[in-house]
Amino acid sequence: MKESATHLIIPIESQVRELDAKLLLACFAAERGFPVILGSRGYIHYKMAAMPRGVYLAKSMRGLSNKMFRIIRLLGHEIIAWDEEALVHPPAEIYFPLRLSPVTVPLVSHMICWGQENADLLRQYPHLPPTTPIHIVGNPRGDMLRPELRDYFSEQVEILQKQYGDFILINTNFLDVNPFIPDLGLFVSETKADETPRFGQAGKGMTLEFATGLRDHKLAILHDFLKMVPALHVAFPDYTIVIRPHPSENHNIYNELAARFKNIRIDNSGNIIPWLLACKAMIHNGCTTGAEAYLLRVPAISYLPTFNKTYDYDWQGLPTKLSYQCFSFDELKLTLGLILSGEKGAAGGEERKTLMDHYLAAQDGPLACERLVDVLIEAGYDRQAPLPPSALSRLFGWFKCCRRTANKQAKMKRHGFKRQAYHDHRFPELTVSDIERRVERFRKQLNRFDSIKVCARSRHIFNISG
């Protein structure tokens, strides 16, 4: 480890989706001299006032982060950011107020992009400072889909195939209308009938017209999926049907469905990649997993019995266009039958390849993680930490951070408040051994990282060093 290198602070919001990819990034960074702090986003935020001055790698730039971004900068950290949701996004006029903030974006020192499409979109944002560097390097989650890391998940694939046999995977993304906590959805459900609907977390930044239309469309698709699952059970009785809910969804409606049918299971454990590699086919509706399945060469179907061009193509068009598209159950049954019989493989063709290349960089050559570390080194972060803030700025940041932490932790302990349960749902407890086993799997796949060491920093937070 270089004594002069700045610390990299890598927060993780959804463990099953982000941990492996961000740990891979941490290993590449630590190998090249950066001390890394990796862990739960919520718990890292609690501890920001005690963190060594460094670079915070943000996964989003929403208005919900305005307060935290200000605190981070007051404490003397710099922010490098990408949007974890930018691969599949709504039109610019909805995307900008939904996913970007005039407060957060000017506080970012470097922007990291999934691909050319993401960079072109960001350059249209009216509050992007003209001097902010934009780097097209791909995304660590994209690295996990590359052939050289495919066997990283081989043990989990084998376990899933033994557990479920031949199975059809159904990936849901109905957080907007079926959230784990009511205020995470498009609208807060407690709003009275005669009141203007109150936006939940997923809807903040949308126009009321767009959000209302999206809610109605998502409810219709959810109803279509709940009808589809029993019909698939009848049409393909020799296959297990596994429903994998979005990490932030309420599982109750799916559990009720599974209780009625022998071969329907509910399971959203672990990363999506081994699930895709283990299944015979995957069914979704405009979910990012459609793009992941395409890159893994896994047959995927976008089920569109209730179709709306605005939501299904203008917003969720990438994963839908990269998949087979079925607009009725009969069409789904026919396409799925051809896949299961081996007559149809994964969706392909030059048009899909051109589309994917426009959206995602680093599909070959150096990994996105390596390219991102190159950006850090070119910016000089391997030589020194960001300049210290004034004593007054740091004191103000420390006070705001401590007050925010006290308020958040008080809410966590409130009787009946589900935020702690929600955190634990998305970030289950990890041990040093859990992290070390993952590092060892990377070591075997890439024949590197022999020097990487892991130690616990505090609950849910780890130090990664080279």
Coordinates of C-alpha atoms in Angstrom, one line a residue:
M1 CA 0.0 0.0 0.0
K2 CA 1.2 3.5 -0.9
E3 CA 1.3 5.6 2.3
S4 CA 0.5 8.7 0.2
A5 CA -2.5 7.2 -1.7
T6 CA -5.9 8.5 -0.8
H7 CA -8.5 6.2 0.8
L8 CA -11.3 4.9 -1.5
I9 CA -14.7 4.7 0.2
I10 CA -17.0 2.3 -1.6
P11 CA -20.5 2.1 -0.3
I12 CA -22.9 -0.7 -1.1
E13 CA -26.7 -0.3 -1.0
S14 CA -27.9 -3.7 -2.3
Q15 CA -25.6 -6.5 -1.3
V16 CA -26.9 -9.2 -3.7
R17 CA -26.5 -6.8 -6.6
E18 CA -23.4 -4.8 -5.9
L19 CA -21.1 -6.6 -3.5
D20 CA -19.2 -8.9 -5.8
A21 CA -18.6 -6.2 -8.4
K22 CA -17.5 -3.6 -5.9
L23 CA -15.3 -6.0 -4.1
L24 CA -13.6 -6.7 -7.4
L25 CA -13.1 -3.0 -7.9
A26 CA -11.7 -2.8 -4.3
C27 CA -9.2 -5.6 -5.1
F28 CA -7.9 -3.9 -8.2
A29 CA -7.6 -0.6 -6.3
A30 CA -5.9 -2.2 -3.3
E31 CA -3.5 -4.1 -5.6
R32 CA -2.4 -0.7 -7.1
G33 CA -1.8 0.9 -3.7
F34 CA -5.1 2.4 -2.6
P35 CA -6.4 1.6 0.9
V36 CA -10.1 0.8 0.5
I37 CA -13.1 1.1 2.8
L38 CA -16.0 -1.1 1.6
G39 CA -19.3 -1.7 3.2
S40 CA -23.0 -0.9 3.8
R41 CA -23.9 2.5 2.4
G42 CA -26.0 3.3 5.4
Y43 CA -23.4 2.4 8.0
I44 CA -20.6 4.2 6.0
H45 CA -22.8 7.3 6.1
Y46 CA -23.1 6.9 9.9
K47 CA -19.3 6.9 10.1
M48 CA -18.3 9.5 7.6
A49 CA -17.2 12.0 10.2
A50 CA -14.6 9.5 11.4
M51 CA -13.4 8.4 7.9
P52 CA -9.9 9.3 6.7
R53 CA -10.1 11.9 4.0
G54 CA -10.4 10.3 0.6
V55 CA -12.6 9.7 -2.4
Y56 CA -16.2 8.6 -2.0
L57 CA -17.5 6.4 -4.9
A58 CA -21.2 7.3 -5.2
K59 CA -23.7 5.0 -7.0
S60 CA -26.2 7.7 -7.7
M61 CA -26.7 11.5 -7.8
R62 CA -30.4 11.8 -6.8
G63 CA -31.8 14.7 -4.9
L64 CA -32.2 12.3 -2.0
S65 CA -28.4 12.5 -1.6
N66 CA -28.3 16.3 -1.4
K67 CA -27.7 16.5 2.3
M68 CA -25.1 13.6 2.4
F69 CA -23.1 14.9 -0.6
R70 CA -22.8 18.3 1.1
I71 CA -21.6 16.6 4.3
I72 CA -19.1 14.5 2.4
R73 CA -17.6 17.6 0.8
L74 CA -17.6 19.6 4.0
L75 CA -15.6 16.9 5.6
G76 CA -12.9 17.2 2.8
H77 CA -13.7 14.1 0.7
E78 CA -14.1 14.2 -3.0
I79 CA -16.8 12.4 -4.9
I80 CA -16.6 10.2 -8.0
A81 CA -20.0 9.1 -9.2
W82 CA -21.9 6.9 -11.6
D83 CA -25.6 6.1 -11.8
E84 CA -26.2 2.5 -11.0
E85 CA -29.6 2.7 -12.8
A86 CA -28.4 4.5 -15.9
L87 CA -28.2 1.5 -18.2
V88 CA -32.0 1.4 -18.3
H89 CA -33.5 4.8 -17.9
P90 CA -36.6 6.9 -18.9
P91 CA -36.5 9.7 -21.4
A92 CA -34.2 12.7 -20.5
E93 CA -37.0 15.0 -19.4
I94 CA -38.0 12.4 -16.8
Y95 CA -34.5 11.0 -16.1
F96 CA -32.9 14.3 -15.2
P97 CA -35.2 15.3 -12.3
L98 CA -35.6 11.7 -11.2
R99 CA -31.9 10.6 -11.1
L100 CA -29.9 13.8 -11.1
S101 CA -29.9 16.9 -8.8
P102 CA -28.6 20.4 -9.4
V103 CA -27.1 20.1 -5.9
T104 CA -25.3 16.7 -6.2
V105 CA -24.0 16.9 -9.7
P106 CA -21.8 20.1 -9.2
L107 CA -20.3 18.4 -6.1
V108 CA -18.9 15.5 -8.2
S109 CA -15.3 15.6 -9.3
H110 CA -15.4 12.9 -12.0
M111 CA -18.3 11.2 -13.7
I112 CA -18.1 7.5 -14.6
C113 CA -20.3 6.2 -17.5
W114 CA -21.5 2.7 -18.5
G115 CA -21.0 3.5 -22.2
Q116 CA -21.4 6.1 -24.9
E117 CA -25.2 6.4 -24.5
N118 CA -24.8 7.2 -20.8
A119 CA -22.1 9.8 -21.6
D120 CA -24.3 11.4 -24.3
L121 CA -27.2 11.6 -21.9
L122 CA -25.1 13.3 -19.1
R123 CA -23.8 15.9 -21.4
Q124 CA -27.3 17.1 -22.0
Y125 CA -27.9 17.8 -18.3
P126 CA -28.2 21.6 -17.9
H127 CA -26.6 21.6 -14.4
L128 CA -23.5 19.6 -15.4
P129 CA -20.4 21.9 -14.9
P130 CA -18.6 22.2 -18.2
T131 CA -15.3 21.3 -16.5
T132 CA -16.5 18.0 -15.0
P133 CA -14.6 15.1 -16.6
I134 CA -16.7 12.3 -18.0
H135 CA -15.1 8.9 -18.4
I136 CA -16.5 6.1 -20.4
V137 CA -15.1 3.0 -18.7
G138 CA -18.0 0.6 -18.3
N139 CA -19.2 -0.6 -14.9
P140 CA -17.9 -3.1 -12.4
R141 CA -21.2 -5.0 -12.6
G142 CA -20.5 -5.4 -16.3
D143 CA -17.1 -7.1 -15.5
M144 CA -19.0 -9.8 -13.6
L145 CA -20.7 -10.8 -16.9
R146 CA -17.5 -11.3 -18.8
P147 CA -16.3 -14.8 -19.8
E148 CA -13.1 -14.6 -17.8
L149 CA -15.2 -14.3 -14.6
R150 CA -18.0 -16.7 -15.5
D151 CA -16.7 -19.5 -13.4
Y152 CA -16.6 -17.2 -10.3
F153 CA -20.2 -18.4 -9.7
S154 CA -19.8 -22.1 -10.7
E155 CA -20.3 -23.4 -7.2
Q156 CA -23.5 -21.4 -6.8
V157 CA -24.8 -22.5 -10.2
E158 CA -24.3 -26.1 -9.2
I159 CA -26.1 -25.6 -5.9
L160 CA -29.1 -23.9 -7.6
Q161 CA -29.3 -26.7 -10.2
K162 CA -29.3 -29.3 -7.5
Q163 CA -31.9 -27.5 -5.5
Y164 CA -34.3 -26.6 -8.3
G165 CA -33.4 -29.0 -11.1
D166 CA -34.5 -27.7 -14.5
F167 CA -36.1 -24.4 -13.8
I168 CA -37.6 -21.3 -15.5
L169 CA -36.6 -18.1 -13.8
I170 CA -39.1 -15.2 -13.5
N171 CA -37.4 -11.9 -12.5
T172 CA -39.8 -9.2 -11.2
N173 CA -39.2 -5.5 -10.9
F174 CA -42.4 -4.1 -9.3
L175 CA -40.8 -2.0 -6.6
D176 CA -42.8 0.9 -7.9
V177 CA -46.2 -0.7 -6.9
N178 CA -45.1 -3.5 -4.5
P179 CA -42.4 -2.0 -2.2
F180 CA -40.9 -3.6 0.9
I181 CA -41.8 -0.3 2.7
P182 CA -44.7 1.7 1.5
D183 CA -42.8 5.0 1.1
L184 CA -40.3 3.4 -1.3
G185 CA -42.8 3.1 -4.1
L186 CA -44.1 5.6 -6.6
F187 CA -46.7 6.9 -4.2
V188 CA -47.2 6.7 -0.5
S189 CA -50.2 4.3 0.0
E190 CA -51.6 6.2 3.0
T191 CA -52.6 9.2 0.9
K192 CA -56.4 9.8 1.2
A193 CA -58.7 9.4 -1.8
D194 CA -59.5 13.1 -2.0
E195 CA -55.9 14.2 -1.8
T196 CA -53.3 14.7 -4.5
P197 CA -51.1 11.5 -4.4
R198 CA -47.9 11.9 -2.3
F199 CA -44.8 10.8 -4.1
G200 CA -42.8 7.9 -2.5
Q201 CA -39.0 7.6 -3.0
A202 CA -39.3 5.9 -6.4
G203 CA -41.5 8.7 -7.8
K204 CA -39.7 11.8 -6.5
G205 CA -38.6 13.8 -9.6
M206 CA -41.3 12.5 -11.9
T207 CA -44.2 14.5 -13.1
L208 CA -47.6 13.4 -11.6
E209 CA -48.9 12.5 -15.0
F210 CA -45.9 10.2 -15.8
A211 CA -45.8 8.6 -12.4
T212 CA -49.6 8.0 -12.4
G213 CA -49.4 6.4 -15.8
L214 CA -46.4 4.3 -14.8
R215 CA -48.2 3.1 -11.6
D216 CA -51.2 2.0 -13.6
H217 CA -49.0 0.3 -16.2
K218 CA -47.0 -1.5 -13.5
L219 CA -50.1 -2.7 -11.7
A220 CA -51.4 -4.1 -14.9
I221 CA -48.2 -5.9 -15.7
L222 CA -48.0 -7.2 -12.1
H223 CA -51.5 -8.6 -12.6
D224 CA -50.4 -10.2 -15.9
F225 CA -47.4 -11.9 -14.2
L226 CA -49.6 -13.2 -11.3
K227 CA -51.9 -14.8 -14.0
M228 CA -48.9 -16.0 -16.1
V229 CA -47.2 -18.0 -13.3
P230 CA -49.9 -20.6 -12.7
A231 CA -50.5 -20.9 -16.4
L232 CA -46.8 -21.7 -16.9
H233 CA -47.0 -24.2 -14.1
V234 CA -49.8 -26.0 -16.1
A235 CA -48.1 -25.6 -19.5
F236 CA -44.6 -26.9 -18.4
P237 CA -45.3 -29.3 -15.4
D238 CA -41.8 -30.8 -15.7
Y239 CA -40.1 -27.6 -14.8
T240 CA -39.8 -25.7 -11.5
I241 CA -40.8 -22.1 -11.7
V242 CA -38.6 -19.8 -9.5
I243 CA -39.8 -16.3 -8.9
R244 CA -37.0 -13.9 -8.0
P245 CA -38.4 -10.7 -6.6
H246 CA -36.6 -7.4 -6.8
P247 CA -34.5 -6.9 -3.7
S248 CA -36.7 -3.9 -2.5
E249 CA -40.0 -5.6 -3.2
N250 CA -42.5 -7.0 -0.8
H251 CA -42.6 -10.8 -1.2
N252 CA -46.0 -11.5 0.3
I253 CA -48.0 -11.7 -3.0
Y254 CA -45.4 -14.1 -4.4
N255 CA -45.4 -16.3 -1.2
E256 CA -49.2 -16.5 -1.4
L257 CA -48.9 -17.7 -5.0
A258 CA -46.2 -20.3 -4.3
A259 CA -48.3 -21.7 -1.4
R260 CA -50.9 -22.8 -3.9
F261 CA -48.6 -24.6 -6.3
K262 CA -46.1 -27.4 -5.7
N263 CA -43.5 -26.4 -8.4
I264 CA -43.5 -22.6 -7.8
R265 CA -40.7 -21.3 -5.5
I266 CA -39.7 -17.8 -4.3
D267 CA -36.0 -17.1 -3.8
N268 CA -34.0 -13.9 -4.3
S269 CA -30.9 -15.0 -2.5
G270 CA -27.4 -14.1 -3.9
N271 CA -26.3 -12.4 -7.1
I272 CA -28.5 -12.7 -10.2
I273 CA -25.7 -14.0 -12.3
P274 CA -25.6 -17.6 -11.0
W275 CA -29.4 -17.7 -11.3
L276 CA -29.2 -16.8 -15.0
L277 CA -26.4 -19.3 -15.6
A278 CA -28.4 -22.0 -13.9
C279 CA -31.8 -21.5 -15.4
K280 CA -33.2 -22.8 -18.7
A281 CA -34.8 -19.5 -19.6
M282 CA -35.6 -16.2 -17.9
I283 CA -38.8 -14.2 -18.1
H284 CA -38.9 -10.4 -17.2
N285 CA -40.6 -7.2 -18.2
G286 CA -38.2 -4.5 -19.0
C287 CA -35.8 -5.5 -16.2
T288 CA -32.0 -4.9 -16.4
T289 CA -31.6 -8.7 -16.1
G290 CA -32.7 -8.8 -19.7
A291 CA -29.4 -7.1 -20.7
E292 CA -27.4 -9.2 -18.3
A293 CA -28.9 -12.4 -19.8
Y294 CA -28.1 -11.2 -23.2
L295 CA -24.4 -10.7 -22.3
L296 CA -24.3 -14.1 -20.6
R297 CA -26.0 -15.7 -23.7
V298 CA -28.9 -16.9 -21.7
P299 CA -32.4 -17.1 -23.4
A300 CA -34.5 -14.3 -22.1
I301 CA -38.1 -13.3 -22.8
S302 CA -39.7 -9.9 -22.2
Y303 CA -43.4 -10.5 -21.4
L304 CA -45.5 -7.6 -22.7
P305 CA -49.2 -8.6 -22.7
T306 CA -50.1 -5.0 -21.5
F307 CA -48.0 -2.8 -23.8
N308 CA -47.2 0.9 -23.5
K309 CA -44.6 2.4 -25.8
T310 CA -43.6 5.1 -23.4
Y311 CA -42.8 2.7 -20.5
D312 CA -41.9 -0.5 -22.4
Y313 CA -39.8 1.0 -25.2
D314 CA -38.8 4.6 -24.3
W315 CA -37.9 3.7 -20.8
Q316 CA -37.3 -0.1 -20.6
G317 CA -36.4 -0.6 -24.2
L318 CA -32.8 -1.8 -23.9
P319 CA -33.5 -5.1 -22.0
T320 CA -36.7 -5.6 -23.9
K321 CA -35.0 -5.2 -27.3
L322 CA -32.2 -7.5 -26.2
S323 CA -34.7 -10.3 -25.4
Y324 CA -37.4 -12.2 -27.3
Q325 CA -40.6 -10.1 -27.0
C326 CA -43.9 -11.9 -26.4
F327 CA -47.2 -9.9 -26.3
S328 CA -49.6 -12.7 -25.3
F329 CA -49.4 -15.9 -23.2
D330 CA -49.8 -18.1 -26.3
E331 CA -46.8 -16.4 -27.8
L332 CA -44.9 -16.8 -24.6
K333 CA -45.8 -20.5 -24.4
L334 CA -44.6 -21.1 -28.0
T335 CA -41.3 -19.2 -27.6
L336 CA -40.5 -20.8 -24.3
G337 CA -41.3 -24.2 -25.7
L338 CA -38.8 -23.7 -28.5
I339 CA -36.2 -22.6 -26.0
L340 CA -36.7 -25.6 -23.6
S341 CA -36.6 -28.0 -26.5
G342 CA -33.3 -26.6 -27.7
E343 CA -34.6 -25.2 -31.0
K344 CA -34.0 -21.6 -29.9
G345 CA -31.0 -20.3 -28.1
A346 CA -30.3 -16.8 -26.6
A347 CA -31.4 -13.8 -28.6
G348 CA -28.7 -12.5 -30.9
G349 CA -28.1 -10.7 -34.2
E350 CA -26.1 -7.7 -35.4
E351 CA -28.8 -5.2 -34.4
R352 CA -28.8 -6.3 -30.8
K353 CA -24.9 -6.3 -30.7
T354 CA -24.8 -2.8 -32.0
L355 CA -27.3 -1.6 -29.4
M356 CA -25.4 -3.3 -26.6
D357 CA -22.1 -1.8 -27.7
H358 CA -23.6 1.7 -27.6
Y359 CA -24.8 1.2 -24.0
L360 CA -21.9 -0.7 -22.4
A361 CA -18.2 -0.2 -22.7
A362 CA -15.4 -2.7 -21.6
Q363 CA -17.1 -5.8 -22.9
D364 CA -13.5 -6.9 -23.9
G365 CA -10.0 -5.7 -23.3
P366 CA -9.2 -4.3 -19.8
L367 CA -11.9 -4.8 -17.3
A368 CA -14.0 -1.7 -16.3
C369 CA -12.6 -2.0 -12.8
E370 CA -9.0 -1.6 -14.2
R371 CA -10.1 1.3 -16.3
L372 CA -11.7 3.0 -13.3
V373 CA -8.6 2.6 -11.2
D374 CA -6.6 4.1 -14.2
V375 CA -8.9 7.2 -13.9
L376 CA -8.1 7.5 -10.2
I377 CA -4.4 7.3 -10.9
E378 CA -4.5 9.8 -13.8
A379 CA -6.4 12.2 -11.5
G380 CA -3.5 11.9 -9.0
Y381 CA -5.3 10.2 -6.2
D382 CA -2.5 7.6 -5.9
R383 CA -0.1 10.4 -4.9
Q384 CA -2.1 12.4 -2.4
A385 CA -5.5 12.7 -0.7
P386 CA -7.8 15.6 -1.5
L387 CA -6.8 18.9 0.0
P388 CA -8.0 19.4 3.6
P389 CA -11.0 21.6 4.2
S390 CA -10.8 24.6 6.5
A391 CA -11.2 23.8 10.2
L392 CA -14.6 25.6 10.2
S393 CA -15.8 23.6 7.2
R394 CA -14.8 20.3 8.8
L395 CA -16.3 21.2 12.1
F396 CA -19.6 22.1 10.4
G397 CA -19.5 18.8 8.4
W398 CA -18.8 16.8 11.5
F399 CA -21.7 18.4 13.4
K400 CA -24.1 17.8 10.5
C401 CA -23.0 14.2 10.1
C402 CA -23.3 13.4 13.8
R403 CA -26.8 15.0 13.9
R404 CA -27.9 13.1 10.8
T405 CA -26.6 9.8 12.3
A406 CA -28.3 10.3 15.6
N407 CA -31.6 11.1 13.8
K408 CA -31.3 8.1 11.5
Q409 CA -30.4 5.6 14.3
A410 CA -33.2 6.9 16.5
K411 CA -35.6 6.2 13.7
M412 CA -34.1 2.7 13.2
K413 CA -34.9 1.9 16.9
R414 CA -38.5 3.3 16.8
H415 CA -41.1 0.6 17.5
G416 CA -42.8 -0.5 14.3
F417 CA -40.3 1.4 12.0
K418 CA -39.1 -0.9 9.3
R419 CA -35.9 0.8 8.2
Q420 CA -33.6 -1.5 10.1
A421 CA -35.4 -4.5 8.8
Y422 CA -35.1 -3.0 5.3
H423 CA -31.4 -2.4 5.7
D424 CA -30.9 -6.0 7.0
H425 CA -33.0 -7.3 4.1
R426 CA -30.7 -5.6 1.6
F427 CA -27.4 -5.9 3.5
P428 CA -27.3 -9.1 5.6
E429 CA -24.5 -9.5 8.1
L430 CA -21.1 -10.3 6.6
T431 CA -18.0 -11.6 8.3
V432 CA -14.3 -11.2 7.3
S433 CA -14.3 -14.8 6.2
D434 CA -17.3 -14.2 3.8
I435 CA -15.3 -11.4 2.1
E436 CA -12.0 -13.4 2.1
R437 CA -13.8 -16.4 0.4
R438 CA -15.0 -14.0 -2.4
V439 CA -11.5 -12.6 -2.8
E440 CA -10.1 -16.2 -3.1
R441 CA -12.6 -16.9 -5.9
F442 CA -11.4 -13.8 -7.7
R443 CA -7.8 -14.9 -7.2
K444 CA -8.5 -18.3 -8.8
Q445 CA -10.3 -16.7 -11.8
L446 CA -7.8 -14.0 -12.6
N447 CA -4.6 -15.4 -11.1
R448 CA -3.9 -12.2 -9.1
F449 CA -4.7 -10.5 -5.8
D450 CA -2.3 -12.7 -3.7
S451 CA -1.5 -9.8 -1.5
I452 CA -5.1 -8.6 -0.8
K453 CA -5.9 -8.5 2.9
V454 CA -9.3 -8.0 4.6
C455 CA -10.1 -6.9 8.1
A456 CA -13.2 -5.6 9.9
R457 CA -13.4 -1.9 10.4
S458 CA -16.7 -1.8 12.2
R459 CA -20.1 -3.4 11.8
H460 CA -20.9 -3.9 8.1
I461 CA -17.7 -2.1 7.1
F462 CA -14.3 -3.6 6.0
N463 CA -10.8 -2.5 5.2
I464 CA -9.3 -3.9 2.0
S465 CA -5.6 -3.5 1.5
G466 CA -2.9 -4.7 -0.9

